[in-house]
């Protein structure tokens, strides 16, 4: 857009009546009186958005039970679980997601705790996604309740700039689905995501090209996607506290110090991100994990839990019509040490039985009296369903077990998940040969 | 203890035993070779606790005794000495030191007391028989490529050796499989092997045995129990633990009703597969075989590297069929076929295929197809 065109294009949008106004400082909308105005010089030229539902699980629960509206609501698992979502009332007391439940309840004793109902949230998430896709076909879901949208070229279709289409979209989400969402609008994914986080809930924040550098400068380096705990510590050690500190360093130097991550630090710190909004952000792995009510240590306790996890991961693989070739076992000890162990399978699988046999062999090596608070199973190196579980010359019974599992799946499809269960799930432990390796420690 | 020996005479047995020693050891003495001098002989022993090799050789003993020195270091020293050197090894006055001298070179190595060296328990091995070294080598060659690396199914990490009957003849069979291919080789049952337990010999022992009998002729003697196997050849004795597991019931996966027969010249086939596989993706290495009356078309394609196609004249008269295989697996098998022709017995694109040597019934290979 030329400077002259920018001068002419409207820069002020009312989020309620969707009216546009030329640049002017206004307290409230001239036509409807709403104070919810967005003003930005680049407002009609920005096309990449990040939409994030506000306290998603908690919002869905409040929608379904109006009596919760004014109460602090926490969605999450039992005594040992963590907070999956906290409504904004609970957040006032300092509750946040991923916080251990007991701490959350200390901070907010009168909170209403609700067990997560993933099936319901998934359904609502899909409704939200459907509305998003009406705004643009280029929707890249990041999780159940957030997505990137590329609205480039949708002006003609909607006869409105992306900002207006987005404002209309969140209004529809609120009206038709009954939950609220926040928008970040910018010229790339990184900044759109940063923006959506600025003004939650029901936010609409804009970061334009003109101010991207100065906007990012004072922020901590953790604002950059990919800067986690350990890199953050490393950066602090090197005297790099804010994005401004990164902006001051040459890309070559950052690459020398931090490898490939250096490129990202250099570019993102200057507001440059070339990643496209992609239609499918393909999952790299399928996993499930469980935190126990009390720490577990014995095979008899852990194996039934392992079987249930394998069944659930297998069910996801089957549901998505995919298979995986690498099985990873995850454990967290009572003193919060995480460990993962992985095995490469001879062929991709989809079967709970195969996952279980493989994961069990990994688990048994770690059963040495240590106490575990968490157990998880993940499958990666995902591939197509038709490559899964081919005939195995070394396992003449594999075909029979595969048929048995398919029969169980069919019964469950008709009669429900609990219609038929394996003894393994209850604690009857019959171990396959593969896991009974006589232990020869390396000497 | 002191002895002198010709470099070449020491290098050979040392080369054999040192390869048992693991490069990384948590127990220091396992990195050492045990040297025993006496009666004009030197005996060398190395172990990794799962197997050991003992080899002896003539030498000039100037003082009986036993000690242990780092195996790889000693091997490297002897290897680098000029041919024809006379090596002498002596326990120095200083405790824990051994000197190695040859011509103007001299070395001092740390030694560990011999009584700390772990000995494999010498249990009774009730089943004893002997085999021609050439037969042993051929059995290993034709099966070991199919041994699995999969850690979880440790019972596939070796060759399954057992006595059985084929067409009312007593045979000894060696079988290996990794789930994708299976190799089965048999030979007439040696005298004394009847009643032997079925055993799984670990890959490392197989490879060491193969090294020992490479380029040699003569007989090897084998003694075994259900947990240990002892292999003796010339001045060398290799003892290995056996894999404690149950080998799958492989007979059940060998198809019997494959009715489509393809016969092809082995060399021509192998060369064509190798050429076409240039294009196969690194990951799958798949090639497609399309058979039609008298014609086999080999082809491969990958999005990155293009396409390849080659036509061979073959003997095939069943209905047309299309099937994919891992090219490396095809070549592994073709490399072991000594006759002029390979016979494929096929059922369909999703079922196991049998591969045989046209001139030799003693080996049989089963290959799982790939989707192409």
PDB file of N, CA and C in Angstrom, chain B residues 231-320:
ATOM      1  N   UNK B 231      32.810 -73.771  20.830  1.00  0.00           N
ATOM      2  CA  UNK B 231      33.173 -73.986  19.445  1.00  0.00           C
ATOM      3  C   UNK B 231      34.695 -74.079  19.389  1.00  0.00           C
ATOM      4  N   UNK B 232      35.207 -75.218  18.922  1.00  0.00           N
ATOM      5  CA  UNK B 232      36.659 -75.378  18.915  1.00  0.00           C
ATOM      6  C   UNK B 232      37.148 -75.595  17.503  1.00  0.00           C
ATOM      7  N   UNK B 233      38.228 -74.882  17.188  1.00  0.00           N
ATOM      8  CA  UNK B 233      38.787 -74.970  15.855  1.00  0.00           C
ATOM      9  C   UNK B 233      40.289 -74.746  15.967  1.00  0.00           C
ATOM     10  N   UNK B 234      41.067 -75.754  15.593  1.00  0.00           N
ATOM     11  CA  UNK B 234      42.518 -75.623  15.725  1.00  0.00           C
ATOM     12  C   UNK B 234      42.894 -75.311  17.162  1.00  0.00           C
ATOM     13  N   UNK B 235      43.639 -74.227  17.369  1.00  0.00           N
ATOM     14  CA  UNK B 235      44.098 -73.863  18.706  1.00  0.00           C
ATOM     15  C   UNK B 235      43.158 -72.899  19.409  1.00  0.00           C
ATOM     16  N   UNK B 236      41.968 -72.726  18.831  1.00  0.00           N
ATOM     17  CA  UNK B 236      41.060 -71.707  19.351  1.00  0.00           C
ATOM     18  C   UNK B 236      39.800 -72.351  19.923  1.00  0.00           C
ATOM     19  N   UNK B 237      39.386 -71.861  21.085  1.00  0.00           N
ATOM     20  CA  UNK B 237      38.126 -72.314  21.667  1.00  0.00           C
ATOM     21  C   UNK B 237      37.279 -71.088  21.993  1.00  0.00           C
ATOM     22  N   UNK B 238      36.088 -71.041  21.414  1.00  0.00           N
ATOM     23  CA  UNK B 238      35.169 -69.940  21.685  1.00  0.00           C
ATOM     24  C   UNK B 238      33.989 -70.503  22.474  1.00  0.00           C
ATOM     25  N   UNK B 239      33.707 -69.887  23.606  1.00  0.00           N
ATOM     26  CA  UNK B 239      32.567 -70.325  24.403  1.00  0.00           C
ATOM     27  C   UNK B 239      31.597 -69.156  24.522  1.00  0.00           C
ATOM     28  N   UNK B 240      30.334 -69.397  24.243  1.00  0.00           N
ATOM     29  CA  UNK B 240      29.365 -68.309  24.325  1.00  0.00           C
ATOM     30  C   UNK B 240      28.127 -68.758  25.089  1.00  0.00           C
ATOM     31  N   UNK B 241      27.543 -67.792  25.792  1.00  0.00           N
ATOM     32  CA  UNK B 241      26.218 -68.033  26.368  1.00  0.00           C
ATOM     33  C   UNK B 241      25.226 -68.016  25.223  1.00  0.00           C
ATOM     34  N   UNK B 242      24.108 -68.668  25.394  1.00  0.00           N
ATOM     35  CA  UNK B 242      23.087 -68.679  24.354  1.00  0.00           C
ATOM     36  C   UNK B 242      21.969 -67.739  24.761  1.00  0.00           C
ATOM     37  N   UNK B 243      21.205 -67.292  23.780  1.00  0.00           N
ATOM     38  CA  UNK B 243      20.110 -66.367  24.087  1.00  0.00           C
ATOM     39  C   UNK B 243      18.984 -67.155  24.759  1.00  0.00           C
ATOM     40  N   UNK B 244      18.588 -66.641  25.929  1.00  0.00           N
ATOM     41  CA  UNK B 244      17.573 -67.326  26.707  1.00  0.00           C
ATOM     42  C   UNK B 244      16.198 -66.818  26.291  1.00  0.00           C
ATOM     43  N   UNK B 245      15.622 -67.473  25.303  1.00  0.00           N
ATOM     44  CA  UNK B 245      14.318 -67.030  24.817  1.00  0.00           C
ATOM     45  C   UNK B 245      13.741 -68.115  23.937  1.00  0.00           C
ATOM     46  N   UNK B 246      12.524 -67.861  23.460  1.00  0.00           N
ATOM     47  CA  UNK B 246      11.884 -68.843  22.589  1.00  0.00           C
ATOM     48  C   UNK B 246      11.837 -68.298  21.183  1.00  0.00           C
ATOM     49  N   UNK B 247      12.447 -69.002  20.267  1.00  0.00           N
ATOM     50  CA  UNK B 247      12.405 -68.561  18.875  1.00  0.00           C
ATOM     51  C   UNK B 247      11.009 -68.808  18.326  1.00  0.00           C
ATOM     52  N   UNK B 248      10.491 -67.877  17.510  1.00  0.00           N
ATOM     53  CA  UNK B 248       9.116 -68.073  17.015  1.00  0.00           C
ATOM     54  C   UNK B 248       8.967 -69.367  16.205  1.00  0.00           C
ATOM     55  N   UNK B 249       7.755 -69.845  16.154  1.00  0.00           N
ATOM     56  CA  UNK B 249       7.440 -71.059  15.413  1.00  0.00           C
ATOM     57  C   UNK B 249       7.444 -70.700  13.928  1.00  0.00           C
ATOM     58  N   UNK B 250       8.650 -70.651  13.355  1.00  0.00           N
ATOM     59  CA  UNK B 250       8.827 -70.097  12.016  1.00  0.00           C
ATOM     60  C   UNK B 250       8.133 -70.903  10.927  1.00  0.00           C
ATOM     61  N   UNK B 251       7.935 -72.210  11.170  1.00  0.00           N
ATOM     62  CA  UNK B 251       7.309 -73.036  10.128  1.00  0.00           C
ATOM     63  C   UNK B 251       5.944 -72.476   9.733  1.00  0.00           C
ATOM     64  N   UNK B 252       5.274 -71.865  10.725  1.00  0.00           N
ATOM     65  CA  UNK B 252       3.921 -71.377  10.460  1.00  0.00           C
ATOM     66  C   UNK B 252       3.890 -70.178   9.514  1.00  0.00           C
ATOM     67  N   UNK B 253       5.020 -69.484   9.375  1.00  0.00           N
ATOM     68  CA  UNK B 253       4.984 -68.325   8.485  1.00  0.00           C
ATOM     69  C   UNK B 253       5.516 -68.655   7.080  1.00  0.00           C
ATOM     70  N   UNK B 254       5.984 -69.892   6.896  1.00  0.00           N
ATOM     71  CA  UNK B 254       6.452 -70.262   5.560  1.00  0.00           C
ATOM     72  C   UNK B 254       5.261 -70.752   4.758  1.00  0.00           C
ATOM     73  N   UNK B 255       4.864 -70.008   3.729  1.00  0.00           N
ATOM     74  CA  UNK B 255       3.639 -70.373   3.008  1.00  0.00           C
ATOM     75  C   UNK B 255       3.834 -71.660   2.210  1.00  0.00           C
ATOM     76  N   UNK B 256       2.752 -72.386   2.031  1.00  0.00           N
ATOM     77  CA  UNK B 256       2.873 -73.641   1.292  1.00  0.00           C
ATOM     78  C   UNK B 256       2.081 -73.613  -0.008  1.00  0.00           C
ATOM     79  N   UNK B 257       1.179 -72.662  -0.152  1.00  0.00           N
ATOM     80  CA  UNK B 257       0.311 -72.701  -1.327  1.00  0.00           C
ATOM     81  C   UNK B 257       0.642 -71.666  -2.399  1.00  0.00           C
ATOM     82  N   UNK B 258       1.885 -71.127  -2.388  1.00  0.00           N
ATOM     83  CA  UNK B 258       2.222 -70.117  -3.400  1.00  0.00           C
ATOM     84  C   UNK B 258       2.319 -70.765  -4.781  1.00  0.00           C
ATOM     85  N   UNK B 259       1.424 -70.366  -5.689  1.00  0.00           N
ATOM     86  CA  UNK B 259       1.289 -71.119  -6.939  1.00  0.00           C
ATOM     87  C   UNK B 259       1.879 -70.419  -8.156  1.00  0.00           C
ATOM     88  N   UNK B 260       2.391 -69.200  -7.988  1.00  0.00           N
ATOM     89  CA  UNK B 260       2.972 -68.509  -9.151  1.00  0.00           C
ATOM     90  C   UNK B 260       4.494 -68.618  -9.088  1.00  0.00           C
ATOM     91  N   UNK B 261       5.086 -69.132 -10.146  1.00  0.00           N
ATOM     92  CA  UNK B 261       6.520 -69.372 -10.115  1.00  0.00           C
ATOM     93  C   UNK B 261       7.255 -68.485 -11.112  1.00  0.00           C
ATOM     94  N   UNK B 262       8.263 -67.806 -10.600  1.00  0.00           N
ATOM     95  CA  UNK B 262       9.112 -66.968 -11.438  1.00  0.00           C
ATOM     96  C   UNK B 262      10.524 -67.530 -11.375  1.00  0.00           C
ATOM     97  N   UNK B 263      11.136 -67.761 -12.547  1.00  0.00           N
ATOM     98  CA  UNK B 263      12.524 -68.214 -12.559  1.00  0.00           C
ATOM     99  C   UNK B 263      13.347 -67.191 -13.304  1.00  0.00           C
ATOM    100  N   UNK B 264      14.464 -66.803 -12.701  1.00  0.00           N
ATOM    101  CA  UNK B 264      15.256 -65.749 -13.315  1.00  0.00           C
ATOM    102  C   UNK B 264      16.733 -66.009 -13.050  1.00  0.00           C
ATOM    103  N   UNK B 265      17.559 -65.605 -13.992  1.00  0.00           N
ATOM    104  CA  UNK B 265      18.999 -65.738 -13.802  1.00  0.00           C
ATOM    105  C   UNK B 265      19.441 -64.842 -12.655  1.00  0.00           C
ATOM    106  N   UNK B 266      20.176 -65.426 -11.722  1.00  0.00           N
ATOM    107  CA  UNK B 266      20.491 -64.732 -10.479  1.00  0.00           C
ATOM    108  C   UNK B 266      21.330 -63.469 -10.687  1.00  0.00           C
ATOM    109  N   UNK B 267      22.422 -63.604 -11.440  1.00  0.00           N
ATOM    110  CA  UNK B 267      23.329 -62.463 -11.669  1.00  0.00           C
ATOM    111  C   UNK B 267      22.613 -61.316 -12.351  1.00  0.00           C
ATOM    112  N   UNK B 268      21.913 -61.687 -13.445  1.00  0.00           N
ATOM    113  CA  UNK B 268      21.219 -60.666 -14.235  1.00  0.00           C
ATOM    114  C   UNK B 268      20.182 -59.949 -13.374  1.00  0.00           C
ATOM    115  N   UNK B 269      19.464 -60.760 -12.577  1.00  0.00           N
ATOM    116  CA  UNK B 269      18.430 -60.202 -11.706  1.00  0.00           C
ATOM    117  C   UNK B 269      19.050 -59.250 -10.678  1.00  0.00           C
ATOM    118  N   UNK B 270      20.116 -59.721 -10.007  1.00  0.00           N
ATOM    119  CA  UNK B 270      20.725 -58.918  -8.952  1.00  0.00           C
ATOM    120  C   UNK B 270      21.253 -57.597  -9.513  1.00  0.00           C
ATOM    121  N   UNK B 271      21.910 -57.657 -10.681  1.00  0.00           N
ATOM    122  CA  UNK B 271      22.441 -56.432 -11.272  1.00  0.00           C
ATOM    123  C   UNK B 271      21.324 -55.453 -11.626  1.00  0.00           C
ATOM    124  N   UNK B 272      20.219 -55.998 -12.161  1.00  0.00           N
ATOM    125  CA  UNK B 272      19.104 -55.138 -12.551  1.00  0.00           C
ATOM    126  C   UNK B 272      18.461 -54.501 -11.319  1.00  0.00           C
ATOM    127  N   UNK B 273      18.283 -55.290 -10.264  1.00  0.00           N
ATOM    128  CA  UNK B 273      17.694 -54.754  -9.030  1.00  0.00           C
ATOM    129  C   UNK B 273      18.584 -53.629  -8.494  1.00  0.00           C
ATOM    130  N   UNK B 274      19.882 -53.882  -8.497  1.00  0.00           N
ATOM    131  CA  UNK B 274      20.821 -52.896  -7.991  1.00  0.00           C
ATOM    132  C   UNK B 274      20.725 -51.601  -8.793  1.00  0.00           C
ATOM    133  N   UNK B 275      20.630 -51.716 -10.119  1.00  0.00           N
ATOM    134  CA  UNK B 275      20.543 -50.517 -10.963  1.00  0.00           C
ATOM    135  C   UNK B 275      19.253 -49.744 -10.683  1.00  0.00           C
ATOM    136  N   UNK B 276      18.132 -50.476 -10.693  1.00  0.00           N
ATOM    137  CA  UNK B 276      16.833 -49.818 -10.538  1.00  0.00           C
ATOM    138  C   UNK B 276      16.726 -49.165  -9.152  1.00  0.00           C
ATOM    139  N   UNK B 277      17.327 -49.824  -8.152  1.00  0.00           N
ATOM    140  CA  UNK B 277      17.215 -49.330  -6.777  1.00  0.00           C
ATOM    141  C   UNK B 277      17.959 -48.013  -6.563  1.00  0.00           C
ATOM    142  N   UNK B 278      18.765 -47.613  -7.529  1.00  0.00           N
ATOM    143  CA  UNK B 278      19.440 -46.316  -7.434  1.00  0.00           C
ATOM    144  C   UNK B 278      18.423 -45.205  -7.203  1.00  0.00           C
ATOM    145  N   UNK B 279      17.241 -45.407  -7.763  1.00  0.00           N
ATOM    146  CA  UNK B 279      16.202 -44.381  -7.702  1.00  0.00           C
ATOM    147  C   UNK B 279      15.325 -44.522  -6.449  1.00  0.00           C
ATOM    148  N   UNK B 280      15.300 -45.699  -5.842  1.00  0.00           N
ATOM    149  CA  UNK B 280      14.412 -45.916  -4.689  1.00  0.00           C
ATOM    150  C   UNK B 280      14.711 -44.914  -3.594  1.00  0.00           C
ATOM    151  N   UNK B 281      13.682 -44.572  -2.846  1.00  0.00           N
ATOM    152  CA  UNK B 281      13.900 -43.638  -1.744  1.00  0.00           C
ATOM    153  C   UNK B 281      14.791 -44.307  -0.706  1.00  0.00           C
ATOM    154  N   UNK B 282      15.608 -43.489  -0.084  1.00  0.00           N
ATOM    155  CA  UNK B 282      16.553 -43.955   0.918  1.00  0.00           C
ATOM    156  C   UNK B 282      15.830 -44.742   2.010  1.00  0.00           C
ATOM    157  N   UNK B 283      14.631 -44.284   2.331  1.00  0.00           N
ATOM    158  CA  UNK B 283      13.945 -44.867   3.461  1.00  0.00           C
ATOM    159  C   UNK B 283      13.363 -46.246   3.134  1.00  0.00           C
ATOM    160  N   UNK B 284      12.634 -46.330   2.044  1.00  0.00           N
ATOM    161  CA  UNK B 284      11.928 -47.596   1.792  1.00  0.00           C
ATOM    162  C   UNK B 284      12.761 -48.549   0.928  1.00  0.00           C
ATOM    163  N   UNK B 285      13.577 -48.019   0.041  1.00  0.00           N
ATOM    164  CA  UNK B 285      14.396 -48.837  -0.870  1.00  0.00           C
ATOM    165  C   UNK B 285      13.555 -49.821  -1.677  1.00  0.00           C
ATOM    166  N   UNK B 286      12.343 -49.445  -1.966  1.00  0.00           N
ATOM    167  CA  UNK B 286      11.464 -50.417  -2.603  1.00  0.00           C
ATOM    168  C   UNK B 286      11.657 -50.463  -4.119  1.00  0.00           C
ATOM    169  N   UNK B 287      11.507 -51.665  -4.664  1.00  0.00           N
ATOM    170  CA  UNK B 287      11.427 -51.816  -6.120  1.00  0.00           C
ATOM    171  C   UNK B 287      10.158 -52.612  -6.417  1.00  0.00           C
ATOM    172  N   UNK B 288       9.606 -52.306  -7.581  1.00  0.00           N
ATOM    173  CA  UNK B 288       8.381 -52.996  -7.967  1.00  0.00           C
ATOM    174  C   UNK B 288       8.714 -54.067  -8.999  1.00  0.00           C
ATOM    175  N   UNK B 289       8.129 -55.250  -8.831  1.00  0.00           N
ATOM    176  CA  UNK B 289       8.296 -56.329  -9.798  1.00  0.00           C
ATOM    177  C   UNK B 289       6.946 -56.574 -10.463  1.00  0.00           C
ATOM    178  N   UNK B 290       6.903 -56.425 -11.790  1.00  0.00           N
ATOM    179  CA  UNK B 290       5.667 -56.736 -12.518  1.00  0.00           C
ATOM    180  C   UNK B 290       5.959 -57.926 -13.424  1.00  0.00           C
ATOM    181  N   UNK B 291       5.185 -58.976 -13.226  1.00  0.00           N
ATOM    182  CA  UNK B 291       5.436 -60.179 -14.006  1.00  0.00           C
ATOM    183  C   UNK B 291       4.301 -60.414 -14.978  1.00  0.00           C
ATOM    184  N   UNK B 292       4.698 -60.755 -16.160  1.00  0.00           N
ATOM    185  CA  UNK B 292       3.750 -61.022 -17.224  1.00  0.00           C
ATOM    186  C   UNK B 292       4.386 -62.117 -18.056  1.00  0.00           C
ATOM    187  N   UNK B 293       3.597 -62.975 -18.675  1.00  0.00           N
ATOM    188  CA  UNK B 293       4.104 -64.007 -19.578  1.00  0.00           C
ATOM    189  C   UNK B 293       5.552 -63.787 -20.060  1.00  0.00           C
ATOM    190  N   UNK B 294       6.514 -64.418 -19.414  1.00  0.00           N
ATOM    191  CA  UNK B 294       7.894 -64.383 -19.903  1.00  0.00           C
ATOM    192  C   UNK B 294       8.665 -63.097 -19.666  1.00  0.00           C
ATOM    193  N   UNK B 295       8.030 -62.121 -19.029  1.00  0.00           N
ATOM    194  CA  UNK B 295       8.670 -60.812 -18.859  1.00  0.00           C
ATOM    195  C   UNK B 295       8.582 -60.365 -17.394  1.00  0.00           C
ATOM    196  N   UNK B 296       9.694 -59.855 -16.889  1.00  0.00           N
ATOM    197  CA  UNK B 296       9.679 -59.229 -15.571  1.00  0.00           C
ATOM    198  C   UNK B 296      10.105 -57.774 -15.742  1.00  0.00           C
ATOM    199  N   UNK B 297       9.270 -56.864 -15.255  1.00  0.00           N
ATOM    200  CA  UNK B 297       9.640 -55.452 -15.298  1.00  0.00           C
ATOM    201  C   UNK B 297       9.961 -55.005 -13.883  1.00  0.00           C
ATOM    202  N   UNK B 298      11.185 -54.522 -13.710  1.00  0.00           N
ATOM    203  CA  UNK B 298      11.586 -53.964 -12.417  1.00  0.00           C
ATOM    204  C   UNK B 298      11.456 -52.460 -12.525  1.00  0.00           C
ATOM    205  N   UNK B 299      10.875 -51.832 -11.507  1.00  0.00           N
ATOM    206  CA  UNK B 299      10.798 -50.378 -11.584  1.00  0.00           C
ATOM    207  C   UNK B 299      10.865 -49.771 -10.198  1.00  0.00           C
ATOM    208  N   UNK B 300      11.240 -48.501 -10.176  1.00  0.00           N
ATOM    209  CA  UNK B 300      11.296 -47.753  -8.921  1.00  0.00           C
ATOM    210  C   UNK B 300      10.987 -46.319  -9.247  1.00  0.00           C
ATOM    211  N   UNK B 301      10.392 -45.615  -8.280  1.00  0.00           N
ATOM    212  CA  UNK B 301      10.197 -44.185  -8.494  1.00  0.00           C
ATOM    213  C   UNK B 301      10.209 -43.496  -7.148  1.00  0.00           C
ATOM    214  N   UNK B 302      10.696 -42.291  -7.150  1.00  0.00           N
ATOM    215  CA  UNK B 302      10.632 -41.511  -5.923  1.00  0.00           C
ATOM    216  C   UNK B 302      10.430 -40.062  -6.337  1.00  0.00           C
ATOM    217  N   UNK B 303       9.685 -39.324  -5.508  1.00  0.00           N
ATOM    218  CA  UNK B 303       9.382 -37.945  -5.875  1.00  0.00           C
ATOM    219  C   UNK B 303      10.664 -37.117  -6.066  1.00  0.00           C
ATOM    220  N   UNK B 304      11.728 -37.462  -5.320  1.00  0.00           N
ATOM    221  CA  UNK B 304      12.941 -36.648  -5.388  1.00  0.00           C
ATOM    222  C   UNK B 304      13.851 -37.056  -6.544  1.00  0.00           C
ATOM    223  N   UNK B 305      14.021 -38.404  -6.706  1.00  0.00           N
ATOM    224  CA  UNK B 305      15.084 -38.780  -7.632  1.00  0.00           C
ATOM    225  C   UNK B 305      14.634 -39.321  -8.977  1.00  0.00           C
ATOM    226  N   UNK B 306      13.347 -39.380  -9.243  1.00  0.00           N
ATOM    227  CA  UNK B 306      12.923 -39.761 -10.581  1.00  0.00           C
ATOM    228  C   UNK B 306      12.392 -41.177 -10.696  1.00  0.00           C
ATOM    229  N   UNK B 307      12.555 -41.766 -11.839  1.00  0.00           N
ATOM    230  CA  UNK B 307      12.021 -43.109 -12.059  1.00  0.00           C
ATOM    231  C   UNK B 307      13.074 -43.998 -12.725  1.00  0.00           C
ATOM    232  N   UNK B 308      12.889 -45.324 -12.585  1.00  0.00           N
ATOM    233  CA  UNK B 308      13.786 -46.282 -13.220  1.00  0.00           C
ATOM    234  C   UNK B 308      12.959 -47.478 -13.648  1.00  0.00           C
ATOM    235  N   UNK B 309      13.396 -48.096 -14.737  1.00  0.00           N
ATOM    236  CA  UNK B 309      12.638 -49.242 -15.257  1.00  0.00           C
ATOM    237  C   UNK B 309      13.593 -50.139 -15.996  1.00  0.00           C
ATOM    238  N   UNK B 310      13.461 -51.432 -15.797  1.00  0.00           N
ATOM    239  CA  UNK B 310      14.282 -52.372 -16.539  1.00  0.00           C
ATOM    240  C   UNK B 310      13.475 -53.645 -16.788  1.00  0.00           C
ATOM    241  N   UNK B 311      13.623 -54.168 -18.001  1.00  0.00           N
ATOM    242  CA  UNK B 311      12.847 -55.335 -18.395  1.00  0.00           C
ATOM    243  C   UNK B 311      13.762 -56.544 -18.494  1.00  0.00           C
ATOM    244  N   UNK B 312      13.340 -57.677 -17.949  1.00  0.00           N
ATOM    245  CA  UNK B 312      14.144 -58.898 -18.021  1.00  0.00           C
ATOM    246  C   UNK B 312      13.315 -60.007 -18.647  1.00  0.00           C
ATOM    247  N   UNK B 313      13.985 -60.842 -19.408  1.00  0.00           N
ATOM    248  CA  UNK B 313      13.315 -62.034 -19.905  1.00  0.00           C
ATOM    249  C   UNK B 313      13.414 -63.100 -18.832  1.00  0.00           C
ATOM    250  N   UNK B 314      12.279 -63.654 -18.473  1.00  0.00           N
ATOM    251  CA  UNK B 314      12.261 -64.621 -17.380  1.00  0.00           C
ATOM    252  C   UNK B 314      11.359 -65.784 -17.750  1.00  0.00           C
ATOM    253  N   UNK B 315      11.347 -66.768 -16.893  1.00  0.00           N
ATOM    254  CA  UNK B 315      10.378 -67.826 -17.079  1.00  0.00           C
ATOM    255  C   UNK B 315       9.221 -67.551 -16.123  1.00  0.00           C
ATOM    256  N   UNK B 316       8.072 -67.177 -16.679  1.00  0.00           N
ATOM    257  CA  UNK B 316       6.883 -66.911 -15.868  1.00  0.00           C
ATOM    258  C   UNK B 316       5.660 -67.143 -16.732  1.00  0.00           C
ATOM    259  N   UNK B 317       4.743 -67.985 -16.262  1.00  0.00           N
ATOM    260  CA  UNK B 317       3.564 -68.237 -17.093  1.00  0.00           C
ATOM    261  C   UNK B 317       2.264 -68.169 -16.316  1.00  0.00           C
ATOM    262  N   UNK B 318       2.327 -67.761 -15.043  1.00  0.00           N
ATOM    263  CA  UNK B 318       1.089 -67.625 -14.267  1.00  0.00           C
ATOM    264  C   UNK B 318       0.429 -66.290 -14.620  1.00  0.00           C
ATOM    265  N   UNK B 319      -0.690 -66.009 -13.972  1.00  0.00           N
ATOM    266  CA  UNK B 319      -1.374 -64.757 -14.294  1.00  0.00           C
ATOM    267  C   UNK B 319      -0.514 -63.560 -13.847  1.00  0.00           C
ATOM    268  N   UNK B 320      -0.635 -62.429 -14.533  1.00  0.00           N
ATOM    269  CA  UNK B 320       0.205 -61.255 -14.219  1.00  0.00           C
ATOM    270  C   UNK B 320       0.054 -60.836 -12.759  1.00  0.00           C
TER     271      UNK B 320
END
